[in-house]
PDB file of C-alpha atoms in Angstrom:
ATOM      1  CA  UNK F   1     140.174 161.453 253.492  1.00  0.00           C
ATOM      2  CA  UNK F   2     137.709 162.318 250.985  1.00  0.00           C
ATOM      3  CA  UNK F   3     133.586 162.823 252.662  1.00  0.00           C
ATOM      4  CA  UNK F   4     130.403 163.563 251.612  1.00  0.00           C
ATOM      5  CA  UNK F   5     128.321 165.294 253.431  1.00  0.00           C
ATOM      6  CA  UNK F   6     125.210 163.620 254.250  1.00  0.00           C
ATOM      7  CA  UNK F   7     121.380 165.504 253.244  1.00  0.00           C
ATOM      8  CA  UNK F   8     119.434 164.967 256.800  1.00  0.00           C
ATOM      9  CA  UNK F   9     116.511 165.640 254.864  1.00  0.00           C
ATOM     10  CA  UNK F  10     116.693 163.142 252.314  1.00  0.00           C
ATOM     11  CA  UNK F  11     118.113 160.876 254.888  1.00  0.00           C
ATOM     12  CA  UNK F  12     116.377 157.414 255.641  1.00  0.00           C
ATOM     13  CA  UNK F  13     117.795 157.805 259.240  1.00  0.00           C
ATOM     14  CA  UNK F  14     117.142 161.033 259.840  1.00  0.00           C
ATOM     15  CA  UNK F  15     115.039 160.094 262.593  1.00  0.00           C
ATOM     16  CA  UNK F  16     117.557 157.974 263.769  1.00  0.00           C
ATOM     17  CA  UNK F  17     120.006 160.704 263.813  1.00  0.00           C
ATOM     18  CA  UNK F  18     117.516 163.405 265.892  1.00  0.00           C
ATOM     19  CA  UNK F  19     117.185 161.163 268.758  1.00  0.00           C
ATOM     20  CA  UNK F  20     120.479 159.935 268.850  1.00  0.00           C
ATOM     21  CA  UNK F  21     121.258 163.661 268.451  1.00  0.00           C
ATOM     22  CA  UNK F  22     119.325 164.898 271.181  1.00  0.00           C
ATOM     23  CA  UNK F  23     120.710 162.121 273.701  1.00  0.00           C
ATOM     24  CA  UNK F  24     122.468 163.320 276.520  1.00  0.00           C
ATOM     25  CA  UNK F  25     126.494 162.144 276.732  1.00  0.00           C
ATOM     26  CA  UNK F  26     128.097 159.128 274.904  1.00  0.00           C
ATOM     27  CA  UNK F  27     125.745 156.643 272.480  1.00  0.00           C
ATOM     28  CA  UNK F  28     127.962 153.264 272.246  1.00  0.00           C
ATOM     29  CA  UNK F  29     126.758 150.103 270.387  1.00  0.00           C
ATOM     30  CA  UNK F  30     128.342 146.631 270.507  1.00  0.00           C
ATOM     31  CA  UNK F  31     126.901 143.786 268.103  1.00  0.00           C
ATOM     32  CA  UNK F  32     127.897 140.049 268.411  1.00  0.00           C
ATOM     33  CA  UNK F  33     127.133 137.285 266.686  1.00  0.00           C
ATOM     34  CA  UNK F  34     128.859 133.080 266.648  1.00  0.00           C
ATOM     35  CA  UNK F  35     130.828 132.608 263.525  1.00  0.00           C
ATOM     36  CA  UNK F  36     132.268 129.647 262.621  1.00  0.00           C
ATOM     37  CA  UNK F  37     135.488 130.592 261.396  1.00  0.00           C
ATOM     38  CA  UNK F  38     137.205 126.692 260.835  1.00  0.00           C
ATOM     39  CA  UNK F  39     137.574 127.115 257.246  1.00  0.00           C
ATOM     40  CA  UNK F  40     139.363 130.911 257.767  1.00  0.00           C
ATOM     41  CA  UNK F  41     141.861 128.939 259.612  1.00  0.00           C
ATOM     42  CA  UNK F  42     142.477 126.177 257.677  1.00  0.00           C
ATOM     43  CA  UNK F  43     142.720 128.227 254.604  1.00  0.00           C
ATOM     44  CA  UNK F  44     145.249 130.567 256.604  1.00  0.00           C
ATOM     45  CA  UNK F  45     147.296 127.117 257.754  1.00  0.00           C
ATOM     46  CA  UNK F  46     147.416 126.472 253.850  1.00  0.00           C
ATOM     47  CA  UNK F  47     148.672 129.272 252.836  1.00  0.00           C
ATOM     48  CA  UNK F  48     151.055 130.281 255.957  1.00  0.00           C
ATOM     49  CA  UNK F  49     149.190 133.475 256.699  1.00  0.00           C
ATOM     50  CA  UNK F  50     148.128 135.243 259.927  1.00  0.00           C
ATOM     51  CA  UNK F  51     144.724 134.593 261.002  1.00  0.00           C
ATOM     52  CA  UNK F  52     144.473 137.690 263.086  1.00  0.00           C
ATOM     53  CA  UNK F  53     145.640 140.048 260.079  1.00  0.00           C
ATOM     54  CA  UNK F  54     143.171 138.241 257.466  1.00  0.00           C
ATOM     55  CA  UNK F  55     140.456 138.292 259.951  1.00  0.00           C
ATOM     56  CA  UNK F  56     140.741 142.158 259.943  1.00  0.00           C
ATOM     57  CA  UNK F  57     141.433 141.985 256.677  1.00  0.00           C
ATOM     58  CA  UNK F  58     137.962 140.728 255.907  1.00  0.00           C
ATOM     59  CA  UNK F  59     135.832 142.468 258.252  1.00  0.00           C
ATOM     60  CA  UNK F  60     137.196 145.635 257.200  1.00  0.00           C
ATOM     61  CA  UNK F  61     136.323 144.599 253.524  1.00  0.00           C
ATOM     62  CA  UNK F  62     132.522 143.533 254.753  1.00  0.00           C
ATOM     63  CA  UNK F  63     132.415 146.833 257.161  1.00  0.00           C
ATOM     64  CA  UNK F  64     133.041 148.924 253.582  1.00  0.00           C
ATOM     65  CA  UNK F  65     130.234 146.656 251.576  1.00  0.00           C
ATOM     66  CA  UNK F  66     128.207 148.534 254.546  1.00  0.00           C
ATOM     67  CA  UNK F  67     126.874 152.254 254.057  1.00  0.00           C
ATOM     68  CA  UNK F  68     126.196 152.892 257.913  1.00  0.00           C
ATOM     69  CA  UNK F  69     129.720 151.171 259.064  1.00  0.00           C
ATOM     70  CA  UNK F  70     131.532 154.559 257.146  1.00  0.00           C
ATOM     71  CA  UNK F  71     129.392 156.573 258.303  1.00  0.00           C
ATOM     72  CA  UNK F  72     130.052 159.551 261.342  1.00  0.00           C
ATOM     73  CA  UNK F  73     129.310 162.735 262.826  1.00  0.00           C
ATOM     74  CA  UNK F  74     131.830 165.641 262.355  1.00  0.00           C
ATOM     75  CA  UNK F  75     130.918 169.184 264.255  1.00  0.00           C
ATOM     76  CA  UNK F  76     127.536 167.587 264.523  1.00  0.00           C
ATOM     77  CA  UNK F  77     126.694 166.757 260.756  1.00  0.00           C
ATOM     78  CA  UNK F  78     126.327 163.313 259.196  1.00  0.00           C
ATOM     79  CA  UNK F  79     129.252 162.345 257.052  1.00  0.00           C
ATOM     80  CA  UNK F  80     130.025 158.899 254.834  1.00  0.00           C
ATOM     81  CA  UNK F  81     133.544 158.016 254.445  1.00  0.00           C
ATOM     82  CA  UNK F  82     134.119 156.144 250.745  1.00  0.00           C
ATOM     83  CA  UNK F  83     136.230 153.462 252.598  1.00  0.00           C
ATOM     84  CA  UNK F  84     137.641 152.943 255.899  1.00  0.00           C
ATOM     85  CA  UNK F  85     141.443 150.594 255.536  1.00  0.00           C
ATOM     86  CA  UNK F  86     142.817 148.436 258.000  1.00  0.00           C
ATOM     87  CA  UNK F  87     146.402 149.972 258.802  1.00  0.00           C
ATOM     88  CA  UNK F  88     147.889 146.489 259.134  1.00  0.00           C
ATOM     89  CA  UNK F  89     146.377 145.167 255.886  1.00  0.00           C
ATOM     90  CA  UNK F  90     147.837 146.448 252.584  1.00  0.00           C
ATOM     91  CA  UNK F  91     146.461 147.099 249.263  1.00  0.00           C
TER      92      UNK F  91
END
């Protein structure tokens, strides 16, 4: 998959990136937030789809509207990924 390689010093989270950086071990994050998802599964009921495939199917669309969701560290530089795809949802 296609990268660009990410200029630190141009970068609005560079200082982000130098403490994170300088951390010792493992950095995880988890985010969570209540969504109503009712109409999701009524339109999935309508249509006879899966709600756990069109669920991924839309947070991997909304995770790609997002610059720091394709974003990573390879051999310690910052990379952005065009796209990241779902390998259960098809294009």
């Amino acid at each position: 998959m296609a990268y660009k390689k990410i200029n630190i010093n141009a970068w609005t989270r560079r200082s982000h990136f130098a403490f994170f950086k300088s951390s010792q071990g493992s950095v995880r994050l988890s985010l969570t937030q209540p969504l109503d998802v009712t109409p999701l599964v009524s339109f999935c009921r309508q249509h006879s789809l899966s709600f756990y495939y069109s669920l991924i199917f839309l947070v991997t669309q909304t995770a790609n509207d997002i610059s720091g969701f394709k974003q990573r560290i390879e051999n310690g530089i910052p990379i952005e990924h065009p796209a990241f795809y779902c390998s259960q949802c098809r294009r």
